[in-house]
Short mmCIF file of C-alpha atoms (C1' of nucleotides) in Angstrom, two decimals:
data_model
loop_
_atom_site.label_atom_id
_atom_site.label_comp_id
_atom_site.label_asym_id
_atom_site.label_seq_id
_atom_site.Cartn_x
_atom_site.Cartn_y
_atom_site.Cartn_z
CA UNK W 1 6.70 -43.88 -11.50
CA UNK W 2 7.12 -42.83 -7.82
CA UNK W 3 10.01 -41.08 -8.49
CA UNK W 4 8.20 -37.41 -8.37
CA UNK W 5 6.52 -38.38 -5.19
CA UNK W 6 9.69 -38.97 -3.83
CA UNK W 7 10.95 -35.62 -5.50
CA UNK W 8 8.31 -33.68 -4.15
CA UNK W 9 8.78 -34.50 -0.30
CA UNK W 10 12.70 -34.08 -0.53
CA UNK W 11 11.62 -30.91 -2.19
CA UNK W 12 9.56 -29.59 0.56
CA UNK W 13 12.80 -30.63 2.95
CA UNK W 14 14.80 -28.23 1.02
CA UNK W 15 15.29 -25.85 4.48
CA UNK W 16 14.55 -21.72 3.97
CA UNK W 17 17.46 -19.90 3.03
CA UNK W 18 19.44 -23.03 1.55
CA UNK W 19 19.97 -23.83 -2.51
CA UNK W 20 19.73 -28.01 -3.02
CA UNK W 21 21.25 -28.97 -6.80
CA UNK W 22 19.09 -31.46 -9.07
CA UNK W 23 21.60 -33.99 -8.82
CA UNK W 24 21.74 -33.91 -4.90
CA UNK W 25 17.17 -34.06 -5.53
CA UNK W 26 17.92 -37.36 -7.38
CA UNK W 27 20.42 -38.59 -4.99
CA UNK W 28 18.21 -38.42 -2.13
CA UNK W 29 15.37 -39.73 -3.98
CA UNK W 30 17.36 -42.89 -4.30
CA UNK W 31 17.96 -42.44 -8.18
CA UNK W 32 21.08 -40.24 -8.63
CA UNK W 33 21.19 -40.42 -12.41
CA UNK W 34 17.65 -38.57 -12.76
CA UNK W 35 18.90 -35.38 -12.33
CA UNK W 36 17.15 -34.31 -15.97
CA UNK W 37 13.98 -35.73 -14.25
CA UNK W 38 14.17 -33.42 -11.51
CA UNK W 39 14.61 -30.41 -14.04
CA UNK W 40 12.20 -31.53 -15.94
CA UNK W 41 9.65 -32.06 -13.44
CA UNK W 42 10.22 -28.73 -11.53
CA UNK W 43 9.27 -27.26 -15.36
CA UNK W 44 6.16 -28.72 -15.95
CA UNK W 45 5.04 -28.40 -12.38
CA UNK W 46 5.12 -32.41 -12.18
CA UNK W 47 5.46 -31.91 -8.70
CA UNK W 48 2.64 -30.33 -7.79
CA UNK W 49 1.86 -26.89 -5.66
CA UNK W 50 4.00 -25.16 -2.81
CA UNK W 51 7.32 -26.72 -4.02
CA UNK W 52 9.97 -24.24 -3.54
CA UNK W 53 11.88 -24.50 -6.95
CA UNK W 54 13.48 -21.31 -6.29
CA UNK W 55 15.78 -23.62 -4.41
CA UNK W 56 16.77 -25.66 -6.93
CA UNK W 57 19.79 -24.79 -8.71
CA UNK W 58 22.35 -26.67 -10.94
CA UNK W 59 25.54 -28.74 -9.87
CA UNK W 60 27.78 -25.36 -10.46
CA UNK W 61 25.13 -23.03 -8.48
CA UNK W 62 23.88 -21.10 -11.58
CA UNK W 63 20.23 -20.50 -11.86
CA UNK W 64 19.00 -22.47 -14.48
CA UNK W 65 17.01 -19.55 -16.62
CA UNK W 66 13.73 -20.63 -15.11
CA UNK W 67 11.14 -20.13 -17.48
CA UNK W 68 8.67 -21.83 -14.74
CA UNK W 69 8.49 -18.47 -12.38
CA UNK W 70 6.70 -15.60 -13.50
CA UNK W 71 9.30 -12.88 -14.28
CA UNK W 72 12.94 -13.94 -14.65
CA UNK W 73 14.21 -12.58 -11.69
CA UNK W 74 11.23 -14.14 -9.85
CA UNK W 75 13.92 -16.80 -8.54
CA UNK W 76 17.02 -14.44 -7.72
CA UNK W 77 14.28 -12.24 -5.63
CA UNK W 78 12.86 -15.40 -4.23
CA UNK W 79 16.11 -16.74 -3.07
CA UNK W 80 17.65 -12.75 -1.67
CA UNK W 81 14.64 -12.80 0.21
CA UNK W 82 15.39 -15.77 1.94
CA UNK W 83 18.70 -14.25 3.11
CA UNK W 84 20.76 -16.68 -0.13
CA UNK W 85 23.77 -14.72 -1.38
CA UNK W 86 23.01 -14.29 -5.56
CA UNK W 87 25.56 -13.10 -7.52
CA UNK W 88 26.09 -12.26 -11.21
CA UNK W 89 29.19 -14.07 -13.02
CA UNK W 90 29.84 -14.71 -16.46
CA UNK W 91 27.47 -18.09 -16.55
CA UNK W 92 24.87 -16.04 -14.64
CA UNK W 93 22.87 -15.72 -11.80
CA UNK W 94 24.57 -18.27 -9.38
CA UNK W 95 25.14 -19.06 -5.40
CA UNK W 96 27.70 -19.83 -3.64
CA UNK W 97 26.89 -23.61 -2.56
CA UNK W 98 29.83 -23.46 -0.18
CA UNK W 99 27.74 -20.77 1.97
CA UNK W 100 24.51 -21.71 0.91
CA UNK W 101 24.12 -25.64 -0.19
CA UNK W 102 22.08 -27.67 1.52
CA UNK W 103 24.16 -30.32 2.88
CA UNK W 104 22.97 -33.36 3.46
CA UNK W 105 24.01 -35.52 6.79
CA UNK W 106 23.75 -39.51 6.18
CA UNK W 107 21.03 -39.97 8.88
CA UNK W 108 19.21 -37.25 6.86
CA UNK W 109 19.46 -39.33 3.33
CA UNK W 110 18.48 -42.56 5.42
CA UNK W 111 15.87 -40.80 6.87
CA UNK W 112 13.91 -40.08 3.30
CA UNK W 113 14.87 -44.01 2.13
CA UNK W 114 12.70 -45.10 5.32
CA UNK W 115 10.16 -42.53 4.66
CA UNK W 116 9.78 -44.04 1.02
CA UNK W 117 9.73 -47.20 2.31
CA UNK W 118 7.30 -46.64 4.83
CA UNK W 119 4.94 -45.36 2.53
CA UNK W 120 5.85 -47.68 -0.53
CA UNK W 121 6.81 -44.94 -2.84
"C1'" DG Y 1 8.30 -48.91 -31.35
"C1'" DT Y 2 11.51 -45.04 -32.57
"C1'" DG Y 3 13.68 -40.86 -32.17
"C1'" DA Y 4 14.05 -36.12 -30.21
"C1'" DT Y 5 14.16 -33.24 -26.08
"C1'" DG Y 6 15.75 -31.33 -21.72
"C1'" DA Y 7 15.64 -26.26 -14.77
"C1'" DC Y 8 21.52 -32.00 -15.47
"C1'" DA Y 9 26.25 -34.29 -14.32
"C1'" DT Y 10 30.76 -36.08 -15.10
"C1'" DT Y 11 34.86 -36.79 -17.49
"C1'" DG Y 12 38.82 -35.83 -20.19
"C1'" DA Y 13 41.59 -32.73 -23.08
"C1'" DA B 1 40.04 -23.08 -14.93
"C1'" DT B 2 37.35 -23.82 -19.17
"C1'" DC B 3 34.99 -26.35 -22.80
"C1'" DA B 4 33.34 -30.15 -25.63
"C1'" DA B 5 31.93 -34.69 -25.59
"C1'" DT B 6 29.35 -38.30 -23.33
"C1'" DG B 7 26.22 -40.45 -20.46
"C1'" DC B 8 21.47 -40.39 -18.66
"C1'" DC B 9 16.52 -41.49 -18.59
"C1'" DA B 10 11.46 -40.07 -18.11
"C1'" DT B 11 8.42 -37.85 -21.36
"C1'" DC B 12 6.27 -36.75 -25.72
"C1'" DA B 13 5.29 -36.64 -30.71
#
DNA sequence: GTGATGACATTGA
DNA sequence: ATCAATGCCATCA
């Protein structure tokens, strides 16, 4: 399915220093009730090598565990580096999507349907 | 084919 | 605000 293709360039658009949510992945990638997919995928490494999944966190900002990365705070580092505000709350490691989300502008979104489209994915 | 699983999301109490 | 119940759907056994 071209769905992880599609995951893996809006992926790679996810801009330094910003946290995107799974759902908002499978949004873009024109399938917003894949978020699992997106999880999943990031997991097994479905989509491929150089894929920042340190910026991929939940719908409520927490940091998902992440058994993927090599220590556990391999994500919270990767993200503090990158200037992302990480705190610690009762559910866990989480951002603060207000501050740090990646939002998404329309011409954006339209902009990854025509680059599927171009390319057939 | 069938059923279980999961880096999720939304809804309703 | 918090929590349980539901919905979801691509894999995998």
């Amino acid at each position: 399915m071209d769905f992880y293709k599609r995951a893996r360039i809006v992926c790679l658009a996810i801009p330094y220093g910003k946290a995107a949510t799974y759902g908002q992945i499978a949004l873009l990638c024109g399938k917003p009730k894949n978020a699992r997919q997106v999880g999943y995928a990031l997991n097994r490494g479905r989509l491929g090598e150089g894929i920042p999944a340190h910026r991929v966190v939940n719908a409520r900002g927490i940091l998902s565990g992440a058994a993927a990365f090599e220590t556990e705070d391999m994500q919270r580092s990767l993200m503090e580096a990158e200037g992302i505000q990480v705190e610690w709350t009762a559910a866990g490691w989480q951002v603060d999507l207000k501050r740090s989300g990646w939002k998404n502008t329309m011409e954006e979104a339209l902009g990854f349907l025509e680059i599927f489209e171009v390319q057939g994915i």
